[in-house]
């Protein structure tokens, strides 16, 4: 039986959590409820206790009724934590790592997937501080269920009402069901750009943010894989529960990938690798001199091609960033690098590619079949890619 911890924070939508708890219980899930003090102003712990059939914890310092060192115990025993509704102030506390209530303390202590369903007034929802916090939470690997649009309890109309109860339950179930489909698999993801230094303060690179690779690492972890993330320099936060190896240059990325490669079942190369490096790297900062400066570059190794040559039974997934002839170029790369799948994105399109939170892609198989993925979040695309990987792993020995 799967165990879900439902955190309820205090807003007018708190009452809807009762429906969520009931819905999860009827699906055969063991539900435990944690509430903030504010949530108890809107709905009583007794209601949730009756619906879930388990004690409800509000006070972090109360005598434990079920498990000792309560927030850690709940954090460890959870298959998934759902926060519904999540208020603006709760989202702010969690983003800042403040653990002064039972819900946030439990989340900070868990490695289980966390799903957050925000609900608040639409102006509050649109506030830049709230949006920035939600983006941070997304980057940390939390899954957000976007609020719905419509009539709000305060009389306003707009974005901010808690997502439909059925939608929340579906997302939780989807998460729990697919959680195990990469269990027992070792998966390596590369992310971010590489850098090639010209001198100690100047380098050649590209604007890759690492968001796609980090989303893949978090999604694979949520689906039960043991994940190694080899990351170039990025501003992304390391996803909890993932082993991170930080590198700077293409040569360092190659070395880190080769070190882990023998133990891997799946390798996904989302990194935007710099193909050329300066032939020499000046040990001191270069001074400006003549009007022109010629920099001689030499080829970097093609990491994915090297992996393709040693592929064996492993599943290899590449990315193709293109600005023209997307599908044709991507197909060429599948062959040239001996890949199983390639994720082609047209980095020239709005909403796709470097630095965005969204992507538009085509997932192309070795046999030529194509799955077009319309504009979606990088988290969603990560899961769509892993869905294809899972199908491929079924055909391989474990
Ligand atoms: N890649 C790699 N090592 C390189 C260059 C690319 O491992 N030196 C990987 C990328 O991580 C990506 C795939 O190869 O998964 C394709 O990268 P892309 O930049 O689209 O293509 P390139 O192979 O570099 O080819 P080109 O620049 O000619 O389009």
Coordinates of C-alpha atoms and ligand atoms in Angstrom, one line a residue:
X1 CA 0.0 0.0 0.0
X2 CA 1.3 3.4 -0.9
X3 CA 1.6 6.1 1.8
X4 CA 0.9 9.7 1.0
X5 CA 1.4 12.5 3.5
X6 CA -1.0 15.4 2.8
X7 CA 0.1 18.8 4.1
X8 CA -2.7 21.4 4.4
X9 CA -1.8 25.0 4.8
X10 CA -4.2 27.8 5.7
X11 CA -6.4 29.4 3.1
X12 CA -10.0 29.3 2.1
X13 CA -9.3 26.3 -0.2
X14 CA -8.2 24.3 2.9
X15 CA -11.7 22.8 3.1
X16 CA -11.2 21.2 -0.4
X17 CA -8.3 19.2 1.1
X18 CA -11.0 17.0 2.8
X19 CA -12.2 15.9 -0.7
X20 CA -8.6 15.2 -1.7
X21 CA -7.9 13.1 1.4
X22 CA -11.1 11.2 0.9
X23 CA -10.4 10.7 -2.8
X24 CA -6.9 9.3 -2.1
X25 CA -8.3 7.0 0.6
X26 CA -10.9 5.5 -1.7
X27 CA -8.1 4.7 -4.2
X28 CA -6.5 2.5 -1.5
X29 CA -3.8 4.9 -0.4
X30 CA -2.8 5.2 3.2
X31 CA -3.1 8.9 4.0
X32 CA -1.6 10.9 6.9
X33 CA -2.5 14.5 7.3
X34 CA -0.2 17.3 8.6
X35 CA -1.7 20.8 9.1
X36 CA -0.3 24.2 9.8
X37 CA -1.9 26.2 12.6
X38 CA -3.5 28.5 10.1
X39 CA -5.2 25.6 8.3
X40 CA -7.0 24.6 11.5
X41 CA -8.8 28.0 11.3
X42 CA -10.5 26.8 8.1
X43 CA -11.0 23.1 8.7
X44 CA -10.7 21.0 11.8
X45 CA -8.1 18.3 12.4
X46 CA -11.0 16.1 13.5
X47 CA -12.5 16.1 10.0
X48 CA -9.2 15.1 8.4
X49 CA -8.6 12.5 11.1
X50 CA -12.0 10.9 10.5
X51 CA -11.6 10.9 6.7
X52 CA -8.0 9.6 6.7
X53 CA -8.4 7.2 9.7
X54 CA -5.1 8.4 11.1
X55 CA -4.0 11.0 13.7
X56 CA -3.5 14.5 12.3
X57 CA -0.4 16.4 13.4
X58 CA -0.5 20.2 13.8
X59 CA 1.9 20.9 16.7
X60 CA 5.5 20.0 16.1
X61 CA 6.1 19.8 19.8
X62 CA 3.1 17.7 20.8
X63 CA 3.6 14.2 22.2
X64 CA 4.0 11.9 19.1
X65 CA 0.9 9.8 18.7
X66 CA 2.2 7.6 15.9
X67 CA 5.9 7.9 15.1
X68 CA 8.7 9.5 17.1
X69 CA 10.7 12.5 15.9
X70 CA 7.6 13.2 14.0
X71 CA 8.6 15.3 11.0
X72 CA 11.6 13.0 10.2
X73 CA 9.4 9.9 10.6
X74 CA 6.8 11.2 8.3
X75 CA 9.5 12.4 5.9
X76 CA 11.0 8.9 5.7
X77 CA 7.7 6.9 5.6
X78 CA 6.2 8.9 2.7
X79 CA 6.0 7.6 -0.8
X80 CA 4.9 11.0 -1.8
X81 CA 4.1 14.3 0.0
X82 CA 1.2 16.5 -1.4
X83 CA 0.6 20.0 -0.2
X84 CA -2.9 21.1 -1.0
X85 CA -3.6 23.9 -0.8
X86 CA -0.3 25.6 -0.6
X87 CA -0.6 29.3 0.4
X88 CA 1.7 32.1 -0.7
X89 CA 3.4 32.3 2.7
X90 CA 3.9 28.5 2.9
X91 CA 5.5 28.7 -0.6
X92 CA 7.7 31.5 0.6
X93 CA 8.8 29.6 3.7
X94 CA 9.6 26.4 1.8
X95 CA 11.6 28.3 -0.8
X96 CA 13.6 29.9 1.9
X97 CA 14.2 26.6 3.7
X98 CA 12.3 27.7 6.8
X99 CA 11.0 24.7 8.8
X100 CA 8.8 26.3 11.5
X101 CA 5.7 24.2 10.9
X102 CA 5.1 20.5 10.6
X103 CA 4.4 20.6 6.8
X104 CA 7.6 22.5 5.8
X105 CA 9.8 20.7 8.4
X106 CA 8.7 17.3 6.9
X107 CA 9.3 18.4 3.4
X108 CA 12.8 19.6 4.2
X109 CA 13.6 16.2 5.7
X110 CA 12.3 14.0 2.9
X111 CA 13.7 12.5 -0.3
X112 CA 10.2 11.5 -1.5
X113 CA 8.7 13.3 -4.4
X114 CA 6.7 16.4 -3.4
X115 CA 3.7 17.7 -5.3
X116 CA 2.5 21.2 -4.5
X117 CA -0.9 22.6 -5.4
X118 CA -1.0 26.4 -4.8
X119 CA -4.2 28.3 -4.1
X120 CA -4.5 32.0 -3.4
X121 CA -6.0 35.3 -4.7
X122 CA -5.0 35.9 -8.3
X123 CA -3.1 39.2 -7.6
X124 CA -1.1 37.3 -4.9
X125 CA -0.5 34.5 -7.4
X126 CA 0.8 36.9 -10.0
X127 CA 3.0 38.8 -7.5
X128 CA 6.7 38.6 -8.7
X129 CA 7.8 37.3 -5.3
X130 CA 5.3 34.4 -5.4
X131 CA 6.2 33.6 -9.1
X132 CA 9.9 33.7 -8.3
X133 CA 9.4 31.3 -5.4
X134 CA 7.3 28.9 -7.5
X135 CA 10.1 28.9 -10.1
X136 CA 12.6 28.1 -7.4
X137 CA 10.5 25.3 -6.2
X138 CA 10.3 23.9 -9.7
X139 CA 14.0 24.1 -10.0
X140 CA 14.4 22.2 -6.8
X141 CA 12.5 19.4 -8.4
X142 CA 9.1 19.9 -6.8
X143 CA 6.1 19.2 -9.0
X144 CA 3.6 22.0 -9.1
X145 CA -0.1 21.6 -10.0
X146 CA -1.0 24.9 -11.6
X147 CA -4.1 26.6 -10.1
X148 CA -7.3 26.8 -12.0
X149 CA -8.9 30.0 -13.5
X150 CA -12.3 31.1 -12.3
X151 CA -14.4 32.6 -9.6
X152 CA -12.4 33.0 -6.4
X153 CA -13.8 33.0 -2.8
X154 CA -12.9 36.7 -2.4
X155 CA -15.2 37.6 -5.4
X156 CA -12.3 38.2 -7.9
X157 CA -12.1 36.2 -11.1
X158 CA -8.8 34.9 -12.3
X159 CA -6.0 32.5 -11.8
X160 CA -5.4 31.2 -8.3
X161 CA -8.1 28.8 -7.3
X162 CA -7.0 25.3 -6.2
X163 CA -6.8 22.9 -9.1
X164 CA -9.7 20.5 -9.4
X165 CA -9.7 17.8 -6.8
X166 CA -9.8 15.1 -9.5
X167 CA -6.8 16.6 -11.2
X168 CA -4.8 16.6 -8.0
X169 CA -5.7 13.0 -7.3
X170 CA -4.8 12.0 -10.9
X171 CA -1.4 13.7 -10.6
X172 CA -0.7 12.0 -7.3
X173 CA -1.7 8.6 -8.6
X174 CA 0.3 9.2 -11.8
X175 CA 3.3 9.9 -9.8
X176 CA 2.9 6.9 -7.5
X177 CA 2.3 4.5 -10.4
X178 CA 5.1 5.6 -12.5
X179 CA 7.4 6.0 -9.6
X180 CA 8.8 2.5 -9.7
X181 CA 9.3 2.1 -13.5
X182 CA 13.0 3.0 -13.3
X183 CA 13.7 1.2 -10.0
X184 CA 16.9 -0.7 -10.0
X185 CA 18.3 1.3 -13.0
X186 CA 21.4 3.4 -13.0
X187 CA 21.0 6.5 -15.0
X188 CA 23.4 9.2 -15.9
X189 CA 22.4 12.6 -17.1
X190 CA 24.7 15.4 -18.3
X191 CA 23.5 19.0 -18.0
X192 CA 24.4 22.5 -18.6
X193 CA 27.1 24.0 -20.8
X194 CA 30.8 23.3 -20.7
X195 CA 33.4 26.0 -20.7
X196 CA 36.8 26.3 -22.5
X197 CA 39.1 28.9 -21.0
X198 CA 41.2 31.3 -23.2
X199 CA 42.9 32.7 -20.2
X200 CA 42.1 32.7 -16.4
X201 CA 39.1 35.1 -16.8
X202 CA 37.7 34.5 -20.3
X203 CA 36.1 31.4 -21.8
X204 CA 34.1 30.1 -24.7
X205 CA 30.7 28.7 -23.8
X206 CA 26.9 28.9 -24.6
X207 CA 23.8 30.0 -22.7
X208 CA 22.6 26.5 -21.7
X209 CA 20.9 26.9 -18.3
X210 CA 21.0 23.2 -17.3
X211 CA 17.2 23.2 -16.7
X212 CA 16.4 20.3 -19.0
X213 CA 19.1 18.0 -17.6
X214 CA 18.2 18.9 -14.0
X215 CA 14.6 18.2 -14.7
X216 CA 15.5 14.9 -16.2
X217 CA 17.6 14.0 -13.2
X218 CA 14.8 14.9 -10.8
X219 CA 12.2 13.0 -12.8
X220 CA 14.4 9.9 -13.1
X221 CA 15.0 10.0 -9.3
X222 CA 11.2 10.3 -8.8
X223 CA 10.7 7.2 -10.9
X224 CA 13.1 5.1 -8.8
X225 CA 16.4 5.3 -10.7
X226 CA 19.8 5.8 -9.0
X227 CA 20.8 9.0 -10.7
X228 CA 24.2 10.5 -11.4
X229 CA 24.1 14.1 -12.7
X230 CA 27.3 15.3 -14.4
X231 CA 26.8 19.0 -14.6
X232 CA 28.7 21.9 -16.2
X233 CA 28.5 25.3 -14.6
X234 CA 24.9 26.3 -13.9
X235 CA 22.8 28.2 -11.4
X236 CA 20.5 25.2 -10.8
X237 CA 20.3 23.8 -7.4
X238 CA 21.3 20.1 -7.1
X239 CA 18.2 17.9 -6.9
X240 CA 18.0 16.1 -3.5
X241 CA 18.7 12.4 -3.7
X242 CA 20.8 12.7 -6.9
X243 CA 24.6 12.2 -7.0
X244 CA 26.1 15.4 -8.6
X245 CA 29.5 15.5 -10.2
X246 CA 30.5 19.1 -11.2
X247 CA 32.7 19.7 -14.1
X248 CA 33.8 22.7 -16.2
X249 CA 35.5 21.7 -19.4
X250 CA 34.5 19.2 -22.1
X251 CA 37.5 17.0 -21.2
X252 CA 36.4 17.0 -17.5
X253 CA 32.9 16.1 -18.6
X254 CA 34.2 13.2 -20.7
X255 CA 36.3 11.9 -17.7
X256 CA 33.4 12.1 -15.3
X257 CA 31.0 10.4 -17.7
X258 CA 33.5 7.6 -18.5
X259 CA 34.2 7.0 -14.8
X260 CA 30.5 6.3 -14.2
X261 CA 29.7 4.8 -17.6
X262 CA 30.4 1.1 -16.9
X263 CA 27.8 1.0 -14.1
X264 CA 25.1 2.7 -16.1
X265 CA 22.0 1.3 -17.7
X266 CA 20.9 4.6 -19.3
X267 CA 22.8 7.7 -20.3
X268 CA 21.1 10.9 -21.3
X269 CA 23.3 13.6 -22.7
X270 CA 21.4 16.9 -22.3
X271 CA 24.5 18.9 -21.9
X272 CA 25.4 21.6 -24.5
X273 CA 29.0 20.6 -25.0
X274 CA 31.5 23.1 -26.4
X275 CA 32.9 21.5 -29.5
X276 CA 36.2 23.4 -29.8
X277 CA 38.7 24.6 -27.2
X278 CA 41.6 27.1 -27.5
X279 CA 44.8 25.4 -28.5
X280 CA 46.6 27.1 -25.7
X281 CA 45.3 28.5 -22.5
X282 CA 47.2 31.6 -21.3
X283 CA 48.2 31.3 -17.7
X284 CA 47.9 35.1 -17.2
X285 CA 45.1 37.4 -18.3
X286 CA 45.7 38.4 -21.9
X287 CA 46.5 42.1 -22.5
X288 CA 45.0 43.8 -25.5
X289 CA 47.4 44.6 -28.2
X290 CA 47.0 44.7 -32.0
X291 CA 43.6 45.4 -33.7
X292 CA 43.0 41.7 -34.5
X293 CA 43.5 38.7 -32.4
X294 CA 43.5 35.2 -33.9
X295 CA 42.5 32.4 -31.6
X296 CA 43.2 28.9 -32.8
X297 CA 40.8 26.3 -31.7
X298 CA 41.1 22.5 -31.7
X299 CA 38.3 19.9 -31.6
X300 CA 37.0 18.6 -28.4
X301 CA 36.2 14.9 -28.1
X302 CA 32.6 14.1 -28.9
X303 CA 31.5 12.5 -25.7
X304 CA 28.4 10.9 -27.0
X305 CA 30.1 9.5 -30.0
X306 CA 32.7 7.9 -27.7
X307 CA 29.9 6.4 -25.6
X308 CA 28.2 5.2 -28.7
X309 CA 31.3 3.2 -29.7
X310 CA 31.2 1.4 -26.3
X311 CA 27.5 1.2 -26.0
X312 CA 26.9 -2.5 -25.5
X313 CA 23.5 -3.1 -24.0
X314 CA 23.1 0.4 -22.6
X315 CA 20.5 2.9 -23.6
X316 CA 21.9 6.1 -25.1
X317 CA 19.9 9.2 -25.5
X318 CA 21.2 12.4 -27.1
X319 CA 19.8 15.8 -27.7
X320 CA 20.0 17.7 -30.9
X321 CA 19.9 21.5 -30.8
X322 CA 19.3 22.7 -34.3
X323 CA 18.3 25.9 -36.0
X324 CA 17.5 24.3 -39.3
X325 CA 16.5 20.9 -40.9
X326 CA 15.7 19.7 -37.4
X327 CA 14.5 16.1 -38.1
X328 CA 17.0 15.4 -40.8
X329 CA 20.0 16.6 -38.7
X330 CA 18.7 14.7 -35.6
X331 CA 18.4 11.5 -37.6
X332 CA 21.9 11.9 -38.8
X333 CA 23.1 12.3 -35.2
X334 CA 21.3 9.1 -34.2
X335 CA 23.3 7.1 -36.7
X336 CA 26.6 9.0 -36.3
X337 CA 26.6 8.5 -32.5
X338 CA 24.9 5.1 -32.3
X339 CA 22.0 6.3 -30.2
X340 CA 18.7 4.7 -29.2
X341 CA 16.8 8.0 -29.0
X342 CA 17.4 11.6 -29.8
X343 CA 15.4 14.6 -28.5
X344 CA 15.5 17.2 -31.2
X345 CA 14.7 20.8 -30.4
X346 CA 14.6 23.7 -32.6
X347 CA 16.4 26.2 -30.5
X348 CA 15.3 29.0 -32.8
X349 CA 11.6 28.7 -31.9
X350 CA 10.0 30.8 -29.2
X351 CA 9.5 28.7 -26.0
X352 CA 12.2 26.2 -26.9
X353 CA 15.8 25.8 -26.1
X354 CA 18.3 27.7 -24.0
X355 CA 17.3 29.2 -20.7
X356 CA 13.5 28.8 -21.1
X357 CA 11.3 26.9 -18.7
X358 CA 9.5 25.3 -21.6
X359 CA 10.5 23.2 -24.6
X360 CA 9.1 22.1 -28.0
X361 CA 10.7 18.8 -29.1
X362 CA 10.5 15.7 -31.2
X363 CA 11.6 12.4 -29.7
X364 CA 13.0 10.3 -32.5
X365 CA 13.7 6.6 -32.2
X366 CA 16.5 4.7 -34.0
X367 CA 13.9 3.1 -36.2
X368 CA 12.7 6.5 -37.4
X369 CA 9.5 6.8 -35.4
X370 CA 8.9 10.3 -34.2
X371 CA 6.9 11.6 -31.3
X372 CA 6.1 15.3 -31.6
X373 CA 5.9 17.0 -28.2
X374 CA 4.2 20.4 -28.3
X375 CA 5.1 23.3 -26.0
X376 CA 5.3 21.9 -22.5
X377 CA 7.3 22.4 -19.3
X378 CA 10.8 20.9 -19.1
X379 CA 9.5 18.7 -16.3
X380 CA 6.8 17.3 -18.5
X381 CA 9.2 16.8 -21.4
X382 CA 11.6 15.0 -19.0
X383 CA 8.8 12.5 -18.1
X384 CA 7.9 12.1 -21.8
X385 CA 11.5 11.2 -22.6
X386 CA 11.7 8.8 -19.6
X387 CA 8.4 7.1 -20.8
X388 CA 10.3 6.2 -24.0
X389 CA 13.4 5.1 -22.1
X390 CA 11.2 2.8 -19.9
X391 CA 9.8 1.1 -23.0
X392 CA 13.4 0.5 -24.2
X393 CA 14.6 -0.8 -20.9
X394 CA 11.9 -3.5 -21.0
X395 CA 13.6 -4.9 -24.0
X396 CA 17.0 -5.1 -22.3
X397 CA 18.4 -7.4 -19.6
X398 CA 18.3 -5.8 -16.2
Ligands
LIG1 N1 27.7 16.0 -27.6 C1 28.8 15.5 -26.9 N2 30.0 15.9 -27.1 C2 30.3 16.9 -28.0 C3 29.3 17.5 -28.7 C4 28.0 17.1 -28.5 O1 28.5 14.5 -26.1 N3 31.6 17.3 -28.1 C5 26.4 15.6 -27.4 C6 25.4 16.6 -26.8 O2 25.3 16.4 -25.4 C7 24.1 16.2 -27.4 C8 24.5 15.6 -28.8 O3 25.9 15.2 -28.7 O4 23.4 15.1 -26.7 C9 24.3 16.5 -29.9 O5 24.8 17.8 -29.7 P1 24.7 19.0 -30.7 O6 25.4 20.2 -30.1 O7 23.3 19.1 -31.2 O8 25.5 18.4 -32.0 P2 27.0 18.1 -32.3 O9 27.2 16.7 -32.2 O10 27.9 19.0 -31.6 O11 26.9 18.5 -33.9 P3 26.8 19.9 -34.6 O12 27.4 20.9 -33.6 O13 27.6 19.7 -35.8 O14 25.4 20.1 -34.9

